[in-house]
mmCIF file of C-alpha atoms in Angstrom:
data_model
loop_
_atom_site.group_PDB
_atom_site.id
_atom_site.type_symbol
_atom_site.label_atom_id
_atom_site.label_comp_id
_atom_site.label_asym_id
_atom_site.label_seq_id
_atom_site.Cartn_x
_atom_site.Cartn_y
_atom_site.Cartn_z
ATOM 1 C CA MET A 162 3.687 -4.505 -59.006
ATOM 2 C CA GLY A 163 0.568 -5.962 -60.612
ATOM 3 C CA ILE A 164 -2.666 -4.157 -61.238
ATOM 4 C CA GLN A 165 -4.702 -3.883 -58.050
ATOM 5 C CA ARG A 166 -8.335 -4.964 -57.828
ATOM 6 C CA GLU A 167 -9.577 -1.371 -57.687
ATOM 7 C CA GLU A 168 -7.591 -0.436 -60.777
ATOM 8 C CA LYS A 169 -9.022 -3.421 -62.641
ATOM 9 C CA ILE A 170 -12.535 -2.244 -61.821
ATOM 10 C CA ILE A 171 -11.677 1.290 -62.974
ATOM 11 C CA LEU A 172 -10.350 -0.133 -66.247
ATOM 12 C CA THR A 173 -13.503 -2.223 -66.619
ATOM 13 C CA SER A 174 -15.616 0.886 -66.040
ATOM 14 C CA ILE A 175 -13.671 2.741 -68.728
ATOM 15 C CA PHE A 176 -14.327 -0.158 -71.100
ATOM 16 C CA VAL A 177 -18.064 -0.027 -70.327
ATOM 17 C CA VAL A 178 -18.051 3.710 -71.070
ATOM 18 C CA PHE A 179 -16.128 2.980 -74.295
ATOM 19 C CA LEU A 180 -18.937 0.619 -75.338
ATOM 20 C CA GLY A 181 -21.295 3.532 -74.740
ATOM 21 C CA PHE A 182 -19.078 5.711 -76.918
ATOM 22 C CA ILE A 183 -19.271 3.177 -79.775
ATOM 23 C CA THR A 184 -23.042 2.992 -79.294
ATOM 24 C CA ALA A 185 -23.305 6.774 -79.442
ATOM 25 C CA LEU A 186 -21.426 6.797 -82.757
ATOM 26 C CA MET A 187 -23.709 4.072 -84.125
ATOM 27 C CA ASN A 188 -26.839 5.937 -83.002
ATOM 28 C CA GLY A 189 -25.637 9.381 -84.027
ATOM 29 C CA ARG A 190 -25.965 10.635 -80.437
ATOM 30 C CA VAL A 191 -23.649 13.656 -80.461
ATOM 31 C CA ASP A 192 -24.538 14.493 -76.863
ATOM 32 C CA HIS A 193 -23.572 10.993 -75.743
ATOM 33 C CA VAL A 194 -20.327 11.057 -77.744
ATOM 34 C CA TYR A 195 -19.381 14.140 -75.756
ATOM 35 C CA ARG A 196 -20.595 12.608 -72.478
ATOM 36 C CA THR A 197 -18.705 9.336 -72.886
ATOM 37 C CA THR A 198 -15.539 11.072 -74.079
ATOM 38 C CA VAL A 199 -15.467 13.278 -70.994
ATOM 39 C CA ALA A 200 -16.180 10.234 -68.798
ATOM 40 C CA MET A 201 -13.326 8.189 -70.283
ATOM 41 C CA ILE A 202 -10.871 11.059 -69.867
ATOM 42 C CA GLY A 203 -12.050 11.699 -66.312
ATOM 43 C CA LEU A 204 -11.828 8.038 -65.298
ATOM 44 C CA SER A 205 -8.309 7.844 -66.714
ATOM 45 C CA LEU A 206 -7.056 10.558 -64.363
ATOM 46 C CA PRO A 207 -6.971 8.349 -61.217
ATOM 47 C CA LEU A 208 -4.800 5.884 -63.131
ATOM 48 C CA VAL A 209 -2.421 8.502 -64.527
ATOM 49 C CA ILE A 210 -2.047 11.364 -62.051
ATOM 50 C CA PRO A 211 -0.933 9.377 -58.959
ATOM 51 C CA ARG A 212 1.818 7.775 -61.037
ATOM 52 C CA ALA A 213 2.848 10.977 -62.801
ATOM 53 C CA PHE A 214 2.725 13.083 -59.620
ATOM 54 C CA PRO A 215 3.215 10.701 -56.666
ATOM 55 C CA ASP A 216 3.850 13.571 -54.218
ATOM 56 C CA PRO A 217 1.312 16.380 -54.648
ATOM 57 C CA PRO A 218 1.967 19.745 -52.964
ATOM 58 C CA LYS A 219 1.141 19.599 -49.259
ATOM 59 C CA THR A 220 -1.185 22.590 -49.646
ATOM 60 C CA PHE A 221 -3.432 20.674 -52.031
ATOM 61 C CA ASP A 222 -2.879 17.186 -50.626
ATOM 62 C CA PRO A 223 -6.094 17.002 -48.515
ATOM 63 C CA TYR A 224 -8.239 18.225 -51.408
ATOM 64 C CA LEU A 225 -6.713 15.618 -53.726
ATOM 65 C CA ALA A 226 -7.113 12.759 -51.236
ATOM 66 C CA PRO A 227 -10.014 11.082 -53.107
ATOM 67 C CA LEU A 228 -8.123 11.267 -56.409
ATOM 68 C CA TYR A 229 -5.133 9.485 -54.858
ATOM 69 C CA ASP A 230 -7.293 6.832 -53.196
ATOM 70 C CA PRO A 231 -7.924 4.006 -55.704
ATOM 71 C CA ARG A 232 -10.742 2.608 -53.566
ATOM 72 C CA THR A 233 -12.725 5.842 -53.651
ATOM 73 C CA MET A 234 -11.992 6.270 -57.346
ATOM 74 C CA MET A 235 -13.183 2.720 -57.975
ATOM 75 C CA ILE A 236 -16.573 3.597 -56.469
ATOM 76 C CA LEU A 237 -16.660 6.772 -58.577
ATOM 77 C CA SER A 238 -15.872 4.756 -61.707
ATOM 78 C CA VAL A 239 -18.755 2.354 -61.051
ATOM 79 C CA PHE A 240 -21.121 5.304 -60.585
ATOM 80 C CA ILE A 241 -19.982 6.991 -63.814
ATOM 81 C CA SER A 242 -20.146 3.810 -65.906
ATOM 82 C CA VAL A 243 -23.641 2.942 -64.621
ATOM 83 C CA HIS A 244 -24.929 6.475 -65.141
ATOM 84 C CA VAL A 245 -23.542 6.694 -68.679
ATOM 85 C CA SER A 246 -25.021 3.286 -69.510
ATOM 86 C CA LEU A 247 -28.450 4.364 -68.283
ATOM 87 C CA VAL A 248 -28.384 7.389 -70.585
ATOM 88 C CA ASN A 249 -27.729 5.164 -73.592
ATOM 89 C CA VAL A 250 -27.710 1.402 -72.959
ATOM 90 C CA PRO A 251 -24.761 -0.044 -74.935
ATOM 91 C CA PHE A 252 -25.679 -1.361 -78.401
ATOM 92 C CA THR A 253 -29.319 -0.297 -78.099
ATOM 93 C CA HIS A 254 -31.379 2.829 -78.671
ATOM 94 C CA TYR A 255 -32.664 2.842 -75.096
ATOM 95 C CA ASP A 256 -32.247 6.039 -73.094
ATOM 96 C CA LEU A 257 -33.486 4.943 -69.689
ATOM 97 C CA PHE A 258 -32.546 8.201 -68.041
ATOM 98 C CA HIS A 259 -34.372 10.706 -70.249
ATOM 99 C CA ARG A 260 -36.953 8.734 -72.231
ATOM 100 C CA ASP A 261 -37.624 5.017 -71.814
ATOM 101 C CA TRP A 262 -37.639 4.706 -68.007
ATOM 102 C CA ARG A 263 -37.607 8.125 -66.396
ATOM 103 C CA ASN A 264 -37.307 6.553 -62.942
ATOM 104 C CA ALA A 265 -33.822 5.307 -63.788
ATOM 105 C CA ASP A 266 -32.406 8.409 -62.129
ATOM 106 C CA ILE A 267 -33.044 6.812 -58.742
ATOM 107 C CA ILE A 268 -30.079 4.525 -59.492
ATOM 108 C CA SER A 269 -27.855 7.450 -60.409
ATOM 109 C CA HIS A 270 -28.907 9.420 -57.337
ATOM 110 C CA LEU A 271 -28.263 6.463 -55.049
ATOM 111 C CA LEU A 272 -24.781 5.821 -56.435
ATOM 112 C CA GLY A 273 -24.131 9.534 -56.828
ATOM 113 C CA GLY A 274 -25.065 10.213 -53.212
ATOM 114 C CA LEU A 275 -22.740 7.430 -52.076
ATOM 115 C CA THR A 276 -19.859 8.713 -54.187
ATOM 116 C CA LEU A 277 -20.353 12.392 -53.363
ATOM 117 C CA TRP A 278 -20.510 11.851 -49.623
ATOM 118 C CA LEU A 279 -17.453 9.582 -49.605
ATOM 119 C CA MET A 280 -15.386 12.158 -51.483
ATOM 120 C CA ILE A 281 -16.505 15.007 -49.219
ATOM 121 C CA ALA A 282 -15.879 12.984 -46.056
ATOM 122 C CA GLU A 283 -12.432 11.918 -47.252
ATOM 123 C CA ILE A 284 -11.438 15.514 -47.972
ATOM 124 C CA ILE A 285 -12.657 16.725 -44.561
ATOM 125 C CA ARG A 286 -10.959 13.776 -42.861
ATOM 126 C CA SER A 287 -7.705 14.579 -44.676
ATOM 127 C CA LEU A 288 -7.990 18.265 -43.772
ATOM 128 C CA GLY A 289 -8.314 17.230 -40.143
ATOM 129 C CA GLY A 290 -5.229 15.069 -40.341
ATOM 130 C CA ALA A 291 -3.159 17.726 -42.109
ATOM 131 C CA ARG A 292 -4.288 21.007 -40.572
ATOM 132 C CA PHE A 293 -6.093 20.513 -37.270
ATOM 133 C CA ARG A 294 -7.596 17.861 -35.055
ATOM 134 C CA ILE A 295 -11.130 16.911 -36.021
ATOM 135 C CA SER A 296 -13.231 14.248 -34.396
ATOM 136 C CA ARG A 297 -15.107 11.474 -36.125
ATOM 137 C CA ARG A 298 -18.392 13.121 -35.166
ATOM 138 C CA GLU A 299 -17.280 16.422 -36.680
ATOM 139 C CA VAL A 300 -16.240 14.731 -39.924
ATOM 140 C CA VAL A 301 -19.713 13.201 -40.206
ATOM 141 C CA LEU A 302 -21.468 16.466 -39.312
ATOM 142 C CA TYR A 303 -19.468 18.692 -41.660
ATOM 143 C CA SER A 304 -19.546 16.167 -44.501
ATOM 144 C CA PHE A 305 -23.347 15.960 -44.386
ATOM 145 C CA LEU A 306 -23.676 19.743 -44.243
ATOM 146 C CA VAL A 307 -21.550 20.102 -47.373
ATOM 147 C CA PHE A 308 -23.302 17.114 -48.948
ATOM 148 C CA TYR A 309 -26.769 18.623 -48.554
ATOM 149 C CA ALA A 310 -25.580 22.028 -49.723
ATOM 150 C CA LEU A 311 -24.378 20.427 -52.963
ATOM 151 C CA ALA A 312 -27.303 17.990 -53.372
ATOM 152 C CA LEU A 313 -29.966 20.634 -52.775
ATOM 153 C CA GLY A 314 -28.024 23.154 -54.847
ATOM 154 C CA TRP A 315 -28.022 20.689 -57.755
ATOM 155 C CA GLU A 316 -31.792 20.233 -57.539
ATOM 156 C CA VAL A 317 -32.349 23.999 -57.445
ATOM 157 C CA ALA A 318 -30.034 24.460 -60.448
ATOM 158 C CA GLU A 319 -31.969 21.773 -62.357
ATOM 159 C CA LYS A 320 -35.258 23.466 -61.551
ATOM 160 C CA LEU A 321 -33.952 26.810 -62.757
ATOM 161 C CA SER A 322 -32.716 25.148 -65.979
ATOM 162 C CA GLU A 323 -36.088 23.701 -66.974
ATOM 163 C CA GLY A 324 -36.856 26.580 -69.320
ATOM 164 C CA SER A 325 -33.660 26.199 -71.343
ATOM 165 C CA ILE A 326 -33.096 22.423 -71.258
ATOM 166 C CA SER A 327 -36.034 20.512 -72.733
ATOM 167 C CA PHE A 328 -35.514 17.118 -71.086
ATOM 168 C CA ILE A 329 -35.261 18.544 -67.565
ATOM 169 C CA HIS A 330 -38.762 18.831 -66.173
ATOM 170 C CA GLU A 331 -39.349 17.282 -62.763
ATOM 171 C CA SER A 332 -42.067 17.789 -60.175
ATOM 172 C CA LEU A 333 -41.310 18.790 -56.600
ATOM 173 C CA LEU A 334 -42.206 15.238 -55.580
ATOM 174 C CA ASN A 335 -39.559 13.941 -57.983
ATOM 175 C CA LYS A 336 -37.040 16.394 -56.527
ATOM 176 C CA ALA A 337 -37.839 15.155 -53.029
ATOM 177 C CA ARG A 338 -37.359 11.554 -54.184
ATOM 178 C CA ASP A 339 -33.990 12.460 -55.705
ATOM 179 C CA VAL A 340 -32.794 13.951 -52.414
ATOM 180 C CA ILE A 341 -34.049 10.877 -50.531
ATOM 181 C CA MET A 342 -32.045 8.597 -52.852
ATOM 182 C CA ASP A 343 -29.008 10.872 -52.453
ATOM 183 C CA THR A 344 -29.412 10.540 -48.688
ATOM 184 C CA LEU A 345 -29.714 6.743 -48.807
ATOM 185 C CA GLY A 346 -26.501 6.606 -50.820
ATOM 186 C CA ALA A 347 -24.733 8.874 -48.327
ATOM 187 C CA LEU A 348 -25.971 6.813 -45.370
ATOM 188 C CA PHE A 349 -24.711 3.657 -47.051
ATOM 189 C CA GLY A 350 -21.343 5.384 -47.431
ATOM 190 C CA LEU A 351 -21.387 6.250 -43.715
ATOM 191 C CA TRP A 352 -22.083 2.597 -42.921
ATOM 192 C CA MET A 353 -19.211 1.510 -45.164
ATOM 193 C CA VAL A 354 -16.588 3.734 -43.536
ATOM 194 C CA THR A 355 -17.734 3.199 -39.945
ATOM 195 C CA LYS A 356 -18.503 -0.528 -40.049
ATOM 196 C CA LYS A 357 -16.254 -1.818 -42.833
ATOM 197 C CA GLY A 358 -13.463 0.766 -42.925
ATOM 198 C CA TYR A 359 -13.860 0.992 -46.705
ATOM 199 C CA PRO A 360 -12.831 2.890 -48.768
ATOM 200 C CA PHE A 361 -11.289 4.564 -45.711
ATOM 201 C CA SER A 362 -11.968 4.632 -41.988
ATOM 202 C CA LEU A 363 -12.899 7.452 -39.666
ATOM 203 C CA LEU A 364 -10.962 8.052 -36.480
ATOM 204 C CA ARG A 365 -12.827 6.743 -33.467
ATOM 205 C CA GLU A 366 -13.681 9.109 -30.606
#
């Protein structure tokens, strides 16, 4: 069996992150060396684990559904590669995320919101299929509840970290904008699964 389209995009994303790793070495960015190394290892897991463990334990199967779905992992890989590239644009000294264009985080929040909601919705959908009957409306409701708990929790954690992490200092207006971009990403994900059936489809009522 040849390499599927989604796997090719994941491999391309890993290569983009690798370029960021080389750039970090050239620029002496220890933080980015760590960041890109973790990203490359993480993006390799969807390519390795499903082949090494094709039949995960039934108990954990719903929670691992996104990891075993190459389409969802492809979207995650695009998000990670874009985010890492914003932090240190390959073969430059630009840090769009923290220094040179502080508004670059709107891109990460948009893609991050899309990715986060898709993964949550896929887990809840899989739990419904494996454990109990759950309607399409309930999947959407529960996924957004969990989504906002995590998105708002992240913003609160960032705010509480401002005293110990120098580059984290955002106004409440910026926080609100971040949540709005998260929401737009999640809504785009909802449109994808309901109208396009990608990366998965929700059961119709």
